[in-house]
Structure formats: structure tokens, C-alpha cells
Short mmCIF file of C-alpha atoms in Angstrom, two decimals:
data_model
loop_
_atom_site.label_atom_id
_atom_site.label_comp_id
_atom_site.label_asym_id
_atom_site.label_seq_id
_atom_site.Cartn_x
_atom_site.Cartn_y
_atom_site.Cartn_z
CA MET A 1 0.00 0.00 0.00
CA SER A 2 3.00 2.30 0.51
CA GLU A 3 3.44 2.33 -3.29
CA LEU A 4 0.18 4.21 -3.78
CA PRO A 5 0.09 8.04 -4.03
CA LYS A 6 -0.64 9.95 -0.83
CA GLU A 7 -2.91 12.47 -2.56
CA GLU A 8 -6.61 12.06 -1.84
CA TYR A 9 -9.33 13.00 -4.33
CA LEU A 10 -12.16 11.45 -2.31
CA LYS A 11 -12.49 13.18 1.04
CA LYS A 12 -13.57 11.63 4.33
CA CYS A 13 -16.93 13.40 4.43
CA THR A 14 -18.85 10.95 2.23
CA SER A 15 -22.32 9.84 3.26
CA ALA A 16 -21.57 6.23 2.34
CA CYS A 17 -22.73 3.33 4.48
CA ALA A 18 -20.23 1.90 6.97
CA GLY A 19 -18.06 -0.67 5.25
CA CYS A 20 -18.94 0.61 1.75
CA SER A 21 -16.48 -0.98 -0.67
CA SER A 22 -17.52 1.04 -3.72
CA THR A 23 -16.20 4.14 -1.92
CA LEU A 24 -12.90 2.35 -1.32
CA CYS A 25 -12.80 1.48 -5.02
CA LEU A 26 -13.39 5.08 -6.06
CA ARG A 27 -10.63 6.26 -3.72
CA TYR A 28 -8.06 4.10 -5.53
CA VAL A 29 -9.49 4.81 -8.97
CA LEU A 30 -8.97 8.54 -8.38
CA LYS A 31 -5.49 8.01 -6.96
CA ALA A 32 -4.59 6.28 -10.23
CA ALA A 33 -6.31 8.88 -12.42
CA GLY A 34 -5.03 12.01 -10.69
CA PRO A 35 -6.46 15.56 -10.57
CA ASP A 36 -6.98 16.07 -14.33
CA THR A 37 -10.02 13.81 -14.28
CA VAL A 38 -13.76 14.19 -14.74
CA LEU A 39 -16.22 11.66 -13.33
CA VAL A 40 -19.52 10.94 -15.06
CA VAL A 41 -21.90 9.37 -12.55
CA PRO A 42 -25.42 8.12 -13.36
CA ALA A 43 -28.06 7.45 -10.70
CA CYS A 44 -26.40 5.10 -8.21
CA CYS A 45 -24.97 5.06 -4.69
CA THR A 46 -22.10 7.30 -5.81
CA SER A 47 -24.47 10.07 -6.89
CA VAL A 48 -25.65 10.23 -3.27
CA LEU A 49 -22.55 9.55 -1.20
CA GLN A 50 -20.67 12.49 -2.76
CA GLY A 51 -22.77 14.95 -0.76
CA ILE A 52 -24.20 18.31 -1.80
CA TYR A 53 -22.11 21.15 -3.23
CA PRO A 54 -20.20 23.04 -1.82
CA THR A 55 -19.51 20.38 0.84
CA THR A 56 -19.05 17.54 -1.65
CA ALA A 57 -16.58 14.76 -0.86
CA MET A 58 -15.27 14.78 -4.43
CA ASN A 59 -12.07 16.64 -5.19
CA VAL A 60 -12.48 16.34 -8.99
CA PRO A 61 -15.30 17.59 -11.24
CA VAL A 62 -18.36 15.33 -11.26
CA TYR A 63 -21.25 15.24 -13.75
CA ASN A 64 -24.37 13.59 -12.35
CA VAL A 65 -26.50 12.36 -15.23
CA ALA A 66 -29.60 10.28 -15.92
CA PHE A 67 -29.52 6.54 -15.23
CA ALA A 68 -29.13 5.49 -18.86
CA ALA A 69 -26.83 8.28 -20.02
CA ALA A 70 -23.37 7.79 -18.42
CA ALA A 71 -21.57 6.37 -21.47
CA ALA A 72 -23.35 8.75 -23.86
CA CYS A 73 -22.40 11.79 -21.77
CA ALA A 74 -18.82 10.57 -21.39
CA SER A 75 -18.63 10.00 -25.14
CA GLY A 76 -19.57 13.60 -25.90
CA MET A 77 -17.30 14.91 -23.16
CA SER A 78 -14.32 12.95 -24.46
CA THR A 79 -14.88 14.29 -27.97
CA ALA A 80 -15.10 17.85 -26.66
CA PHE A 81 -11.86 17.55 -24.70
CA SER A 82 -10.11 16.07 -27.72
CA ALA A 83 -11.33 18.90 -29.94
CA THR A 84 -9.80 21.47 -27.59
CA GLY A 85 -6.52 19.59 -27.23
CA LYS A 86 -7.06 18.55 -23.61
CA LYS A 87 -6.00 15.15 -22.27
CA THR A 88 -8.36 15.09 -19.30
CA ASN A 89 -9.30 11.60 -18.14
CA VAL A 90 -13.00 10.91 -18.67
CA ILE A 91 -14.23 8.16 -16.36
CA ALA A 92 -17.80 6.89 -16.22
CA TYR A 93 -18.33 5.41 -12.76
CA ALA A 94 -21.58 3.46 -12.59
CA GLY A 95 -23.22 0.70 -10.60
CA ASP A 96 -24.41 -2.59 -11.99
CA GLY A 97 -27.98 -1.35 -12.47
CA GLY A 98 -26.75 1.55 -14.60
CA THR A 99 -24.40 -0.73 -16.54
CA VAL A 100 -25.79 -4.23 -16.87
CA ASP A 101 -29.41 -3.09 -17.21
CA ILE A 102 -30.42 0.53 -17.75
CA GLY A 103 -27.20 1.87 -19.28
CA ILE A 104 -26.22 -1.06 -21.48
CA GLN A 105 -27.33 0.53 -24.77
CA ALA A 106 -25.28 3.71 -24.17
CA LEU A 107 -22.28 1.63 -23.13
CA SER A 108 -22.55 -0.52 -26.25
CA GLY A 109 -22.81 2.57 -28.44
CA ALA A 110 -19.75 4.24 -26.88
CA LEU A 111 -17.70 1.06 -27.25
CA GLU A 112 -18.79 0.64 -30.87
CA ARG A 113 -17.86 4.26 -31.66
CA GLY A 114 -14.41 3.82 -30.16
CA THR A 115 -14.87 6.54 -27.54
CA ASN A 116 -11.65 7.38 -25.69
CA PHE A 117 -12.81 6.91 -22.09
CA LEU A 118 -12.73 4.52 -19.16
CA TYR A 119 -15.99 2.95 -18.08
CA ILE A 120 -15.97 1.44 -14.60
CA CYS A 121 -18.81 -0.69 -13.28
CA TYR A 122 -18.69 -1.12 -9.51
CA ASP A 123 -20.89 -4.14 -9.01
CA ASN A 124 -22.71 -4.68 -5.70
CA GLU A 125 -25.08 -7.04 -7.51
CA ALA A 126 -28.31 -5.10 -6.94
CA TYR A 127 -29.85 -1.61 -7.07
CA GLY A 128 -28.20 -0.50 -3.83
CA ASN A 129 -29.22 3.16 -3.82
CA THR A 130 -32.95 2.42 -3.86
CA GLY A 131 -33.12 -0.47 -1.41
CA MET A 132 -31.37 -3.47 -2.97
CA GLN A 133 -33.78 -4.52 -5.69
CA ARG A 134 -32.76 -7.33 -8.04
CA SER A 135 -30.59 -6.35 -11.02
CA GLY A 136 -29.32 -8.34 -13.98
CA ALA A 137 -26.07 -8.69 -12.03
CA THR A 138 -27.72 -10.29 -8.99
CA PRO A 139 -26.52 -13.90 -8.66
CA ILE A 140 -28.85 -16.86 -8.61
CA GLY A 141 -30.28 -17.65 -5.18
CA ALA A 142 -29.66 -14.16 -3.73
CA ARG A 143 -32.47 -12.59 -1.72
CA THR A 144 -33.29 -8.98 -2.58
CA THR A 145 -36.31 -6.80 -1.84
CA THR A 146 -37.84 -7.92 -5.16
CA THR A 147 -36.66 -11.55 -4.95
CA PRO A 148 -37.45 -12.39 -1.30
CA GLY A 149 -37.35 -16.10 -2.06
CA GLY A 150 -34.05 -15.88 -3.94
CA LYS A 151 -33.37 -14.91 -7.55
CA LEU A 152 -34.17 -17.65 -10.05
CA GLU A 153 -31.89 -16.54 -12.89
CA THR A 154 -28.08 -16.55 -13.17
CA LYS A 155 -26.02 -13.36 -13.19
CA LYS A 156 -25.82 -11.60 -16.56
CA ASP A 157 -22.29 -11.88 -18.01
CA ILE A 158 -21.62 -8.24 -18.89
CA ASP A 159 -17.93 -8.99 -19.42
CA ARG A 160 -18.61 -11.28 -22.37
CA ILE A 161 -20.98 -8.67 -23.81
CA VAL A 162 -18.28 -6.00 -23.55
CA ALA A 163 -15.64 -8.38 -24.92
CA ALA A 164 -17.75 -8.86 -28.05
CA HIS A 165 -17.09 -5.17 -28.83
CA GLU A 166 -13.33 -5.90 -28.79
CA PRO A 167 -12.17 -2.89 -26.75
CA PRO A 168 -8.39 -2.40 -26.56
CA TYR A 169 -8.44 -3.01 -22.81
CA MET A 170 -10.81 -4.51 -20.27
CA ALA A 171 -10.29 -6.03 -16.85
CA THR A 172 -11.95 -7.26 -13.71
CA ALA A 173 -11.01 -6.14 -10.21
CA CYS A 174 -12.20 -6.42 -6.61
CA SER A 175 -12.31 -3.88 -3.80
CA ALA A 176 -10.37 -6.29 -1.56
CA TYR A 177 -7.29 -5.95 -3.81
CA PRO A 178 -6.61 -2.19 -4.10
CA GLN A 179 -3.11 -2.46 -5.58
CA ASP A 180 -4.41 -4.65 -8.39
CA LEU A 181 -7.22 -2.15 -9.04
CA TYR A 182 -4.83 0.80 -8.98
CA LYS A 183 -2.48 -0.78 -11.52
CA LYS A 184 -5.33 -1.70 -13.86
CA VAL A 185 -6.74 1.83 -13.83
CA LYS A 186 -3.27 3.27 -14.54
CA LYS A 187 -2.83 0.88 -17.46
CA ALA A 188 -6.32 1.55 -18.82
CA LEU A 189 -5.79 5.30 -18.82
CA SER A 190 -2.52 4.91 -20.74
CA ILE A 191 -4.36 3.27 -23.65
CA GLN A 192 -6.25 5.15 -26.36
CA GLY A 193 -9.86 4.15 -27.01
CA PRO A 194 -12.65 2.63 -24.92
CA LYS A 195 -11.66 0.76 -21.76
CA PHE A 196 -13.83 -1.19 -19.31
CA ILE A 197 -13.14 -2.33 -15.75
CA HIS A 198 -15.66 -4.43 -13.82
CA ILE A 199 -15.17 -4.26 -10.03
CA LEU A 200 -16.85 -6.53 -7.50
CA ALA A 201 -17.91 -4.24 -4.64
CA PRO A 202 -19.39 -6.10 -1.63
CA CYS A 203 -22.21 -4.21 0.11
CA PRO A 204 -22.81 -4.76 3.86
CA PRO A 205 -26.52 -3.78 4.04
CA GLY A 206 -27.42 -5.40 0.74
CA TRP A 207 -25.42 -8.59 1.18
CA ARG A 208 -26.28 -8.69 4.90
CA TYR A 209 -22.93 -9.14 6.58
CA PRO A 210 -21.12 -7.17 9.36
CA THR A 211 -19.53 -3.94 8.12
CA GLU A 212 -16.02 -4.98 9.21
CA LYS A 213 -16.14 -8.03 6.90
CA THR A 214 -16.06 -6.14 3.57
CA VAL A 215 -12.47 -7.01 2.64
CA GLU A 216 -12.91 -10.59 3.83
CA LEU A 217 -15.99 -11.02 1.58
CA GLY A 218 -14.12 -9.69 -1.43
CA LYS A 219 -11.24 -12.09 -0.85
CA LEU A 220 -13.65 -14.99 -0.39
CA ALA A 221 -15.26 -14.17 -3.74
CA VAL A 222 -11.88 -14.42 -5.47
CA ARG A 223 -10.55 -17.39 -3.54
CA THR A 224 -13.67 -19.47 -4.20
CA GLY A 225 -13.57 -18.61 -7.90
CA VAL A 226 -16.89 -16.76 -7.84
CA TRP A 227 -15.00 -13.67 -9.06
CA MET A 228 -12.10 -14.09 -11.48
CA LEU A 229 -9.40 -11.43 -11.82
CA TYR A 230 -8.06 -11.02 -15.34
CA GLU A 231 -7.12 -8.55 -18.08
CA ARG A 232 -7.77 -8.59 -21.80
CA GLU A 233 -5.42 -6.29 -23.72
CA ALA A 234 -5.44 -6.09 -27.52
CA GLY A 235 -7.41 -9.33 -27.56
CA LYS A 236 -4.93 -11.24 -25.36
CA LEU A 237 -6.35 -12.52 -22.09
CA THR A 238 -4.24 -12.92 -18.94
CA ILE A 239 -5.62 -14.43 -15.74
CA ASN A 240 -4.03 -12.58 -12.83
CA GLY A 241 -1.87 -14.45 -10.35
CA ILE A 242 -4.33 -14.12 -7.47
CA SER A 243 -6.98 -16.01 -9.41
CA LYS A 244 -4.52 -18.54 -10.84
CA ALA A 245 -3.53 -19.47 -7.31
CA ALA A 246 -7.18 -19.69 -6.28
CA MET A 247 -7.98 -21.97 -9.22
CA LYS A 248 -5.33 -24.48 -8.08
CA LYS A 249 -6.76 -24.72 -4.58
CA PRO A 250 -10.15 -22.99 -4.36
CA LEU A 251 -12.01 -22.49 -1.13
CA PRO A 252 -15.45 -24.17 -0.96
CA LEU A 253 -18.21 -22.06 -2.47
CA GLU A 254 -20.26 -22.56 0.71
CA GLU A 255 -17.74 -20.46 2.69
CA TYR A 256 -18.62 -17.45 0.54
CA LEU A 257 -22.36 -18.07 0.58
CA SER A 258 -22.67 -18.77 4.31
CA ALA A 259 -21.01 -15.45 5.19
CA GLN A 260 -23.91 -13.50 3.65
CA GLY A 261 -27.49 -13.19 4.86
CA ARG A 262 -28.74 -12.72 1.30
CA PHE A 263 -28.08 -16.41 0.61
CA LYS A 264 -29.91 -17.65 3.70
CA GLY A 265 -32.07 -20.60 2.67
CA ILE A 266 -30.52 -20.88 -0.80
CA SER A 267 -31.52 -24.14 -2.46
CA VAL A 268 -29.18 -27.00 -3.25
CA GLU A 269 -30.12 -26.58 -6.92
CA ALA A 270 -29.10 -22.89 -6.91
CA ILE A 271 -25.75 -23.71 -5.27
CA ARG A 272 -25.15 -26.41 -7.87
CA GLU A 273 -25.96 -24.00 -10.70
CA MET A 274 -23.65 -21.36 -9.26
CA GLN A 275 -20.85 -23.90 -8.94
CA LEU A 276 -21.34 -25.07 -12.53
CA THR A 277 -21.39 -21.46 -13.76
CA LEU A 278 -18.11 -20.53 -12.06
CA GLU A 279 -16.48 -23.73 -13.35
CA ARG A 280 -17.63 -22.97 -16.91
CA ASN A 281 -16.33 -19.43 -16.59
CA GLN A 282 -12.94 -20.59 -15.33
CA ARG A 283 -12.68 -23.20 -18.08
CA ARG A 284 -13.58 -20.63 -20.75
CA LEU A 285 -11.04 -18.12 -19.46
CA ARG A 286 -8.32 -20.74 -19.14
CA ASN A 287 -8.92 -21.93 -22.69
CA GLU A 288 -8.84 -18.38 -24.02
CA GLU A 289 -5.59 -17.63 -22.20
CA GLU A 290 -4.04 -20.76 -23.68
CA GLY A 291 -5.30 -19.91 -27.18
CA LEU A 292 -7.67 -22.84 -27.34
CA CYS A 293 -10.73 -20.79 -28.28
#
């Protein structure tokens, strides 16, 4: 952690929930991006936790936009900066609801146009800002306010959807591994064109675990294989060392599930489906890395 810059662009006066990992993520994203950065934030937890001007917690300019418009706004902003010769970093910072569901058409359009920006999805696997309703990113079996008996469908694979657009750089990250996140943001911002980083961001009130367990939950997600850490640069996929080690000796999936109240009463069938899904994902990523697909 001593390698990271001391400058802070997210101040301590946020109104985030205790144990909020998306705030931790944003702290390291901004450390990597630096002061010449503009955030584009659609409706999500981040649009609330920043506070009200002039007492905002953000130490960089922030544009709060409509739920579906983050990538579209960032696309226009990037073009405007380019036209005036500025090299300001344009970062769309959106939750899973504004990425996987409501904002997916704008994201697809910006990727297809080749917009020079970084799109970051911090994924707490539900609509956290409005009470933890089910999103397309909610995993099977998870209880939310709109799936009180547990979600019946598997999590939407936004990473494969983004990969189909063939951006020059995309990666996954987790709030429990800040140095990995920092390095990926630095690399992404050094590359011209559209970039995408998908961060798993555990949520204490939504996932129903004690606030001091946020980092532990993130590490459990990676070490069980539920969340894979990798990069895809110029079409070449690399599974990061943390996940490679986890794949050799993964922790039981039940350790991750039992630590969260949202999976209380999850069915054996849902656990089996989740296990099969993570195994398929690992196999697909391993084959791609080895050039077998």
C-alpha cells in the first residue's frame, strides 16, 4: 500500500454506508487517475454519497447524469476535450444497475464508436441506492427486496458482452485488492480508445454481513472462484496471479455463501448451478488464455 500516491481525491466526508467498498474502489481509482479527471456518474450510490455542493466529498469535477446516459455523456465529453486539445481523463463510474441493465445501450454505443474513455462498473449485484432490488447482475439464489425467495436466474455476463465489442483493454477487479485495481486503472488510462473495468464491490446492508467483513468477503469471492481477476489487452487474455492461485486450490463455495445473509435458505439446486457457472467461466477463461478458443 505504501506504493500508492498519498494524494486524496475522495475526502472523508462521504455519506456512504459503513463498510462501503464502492467508496474504497473510487478512492483508488482517483489516486490512479489524478487531478486532471472528470467523473460521469449516473443514478447510483455514488451520486448520493458524494454529498451536496459546496460540501461535496469529491475533489475532482463530477457530472451527475440520468440513469441510462453515463456512457453517452462521457462520449460527448471525451470528444469535446479532444477537440480542444485537452487530455483530461474521462471516467464513467456506474453501478451494476446503470451498466448491466439501464445503461447497457449507451455503453454498447460508446464502445462501438471507439470513444476514448474509461468505463468502470462497480458491481454490488443489486440496485443499492434504492433499497437493494434485483438487477441483472444479482446472482442466482440471492435474496433482494424484489426476490425475497431468492433470484431464479443466473447473473448476466456483462464482461462477455463488452468483450464482443473488442475494446483495446478490459479487466476485472475487486475492492479487496486495491493495488491490483490501482495498476489496472493506470494501465487503462494509458491506452487510447474505450476501456472497461468491472469491479466486485461487496455491500454490507445489501449482502447482509457485518460492516467490518467487507475485505474478507471480497477475498472470499476471489478465492472461491466466484470472481475471477483477469485482463484482456489487444485481444490477449491474462488471468491474474491471485486467481490462478485460487484456481489451483479454491475455497469451498459454501464459505462465501454462508457469510452473507442474502443467501440464507438458498436451495441446493441454486448452489449447484452457481458452482457449474463458475467452473464454466474458469474453463472458458483458461482456454482463451491458452489460445484454445
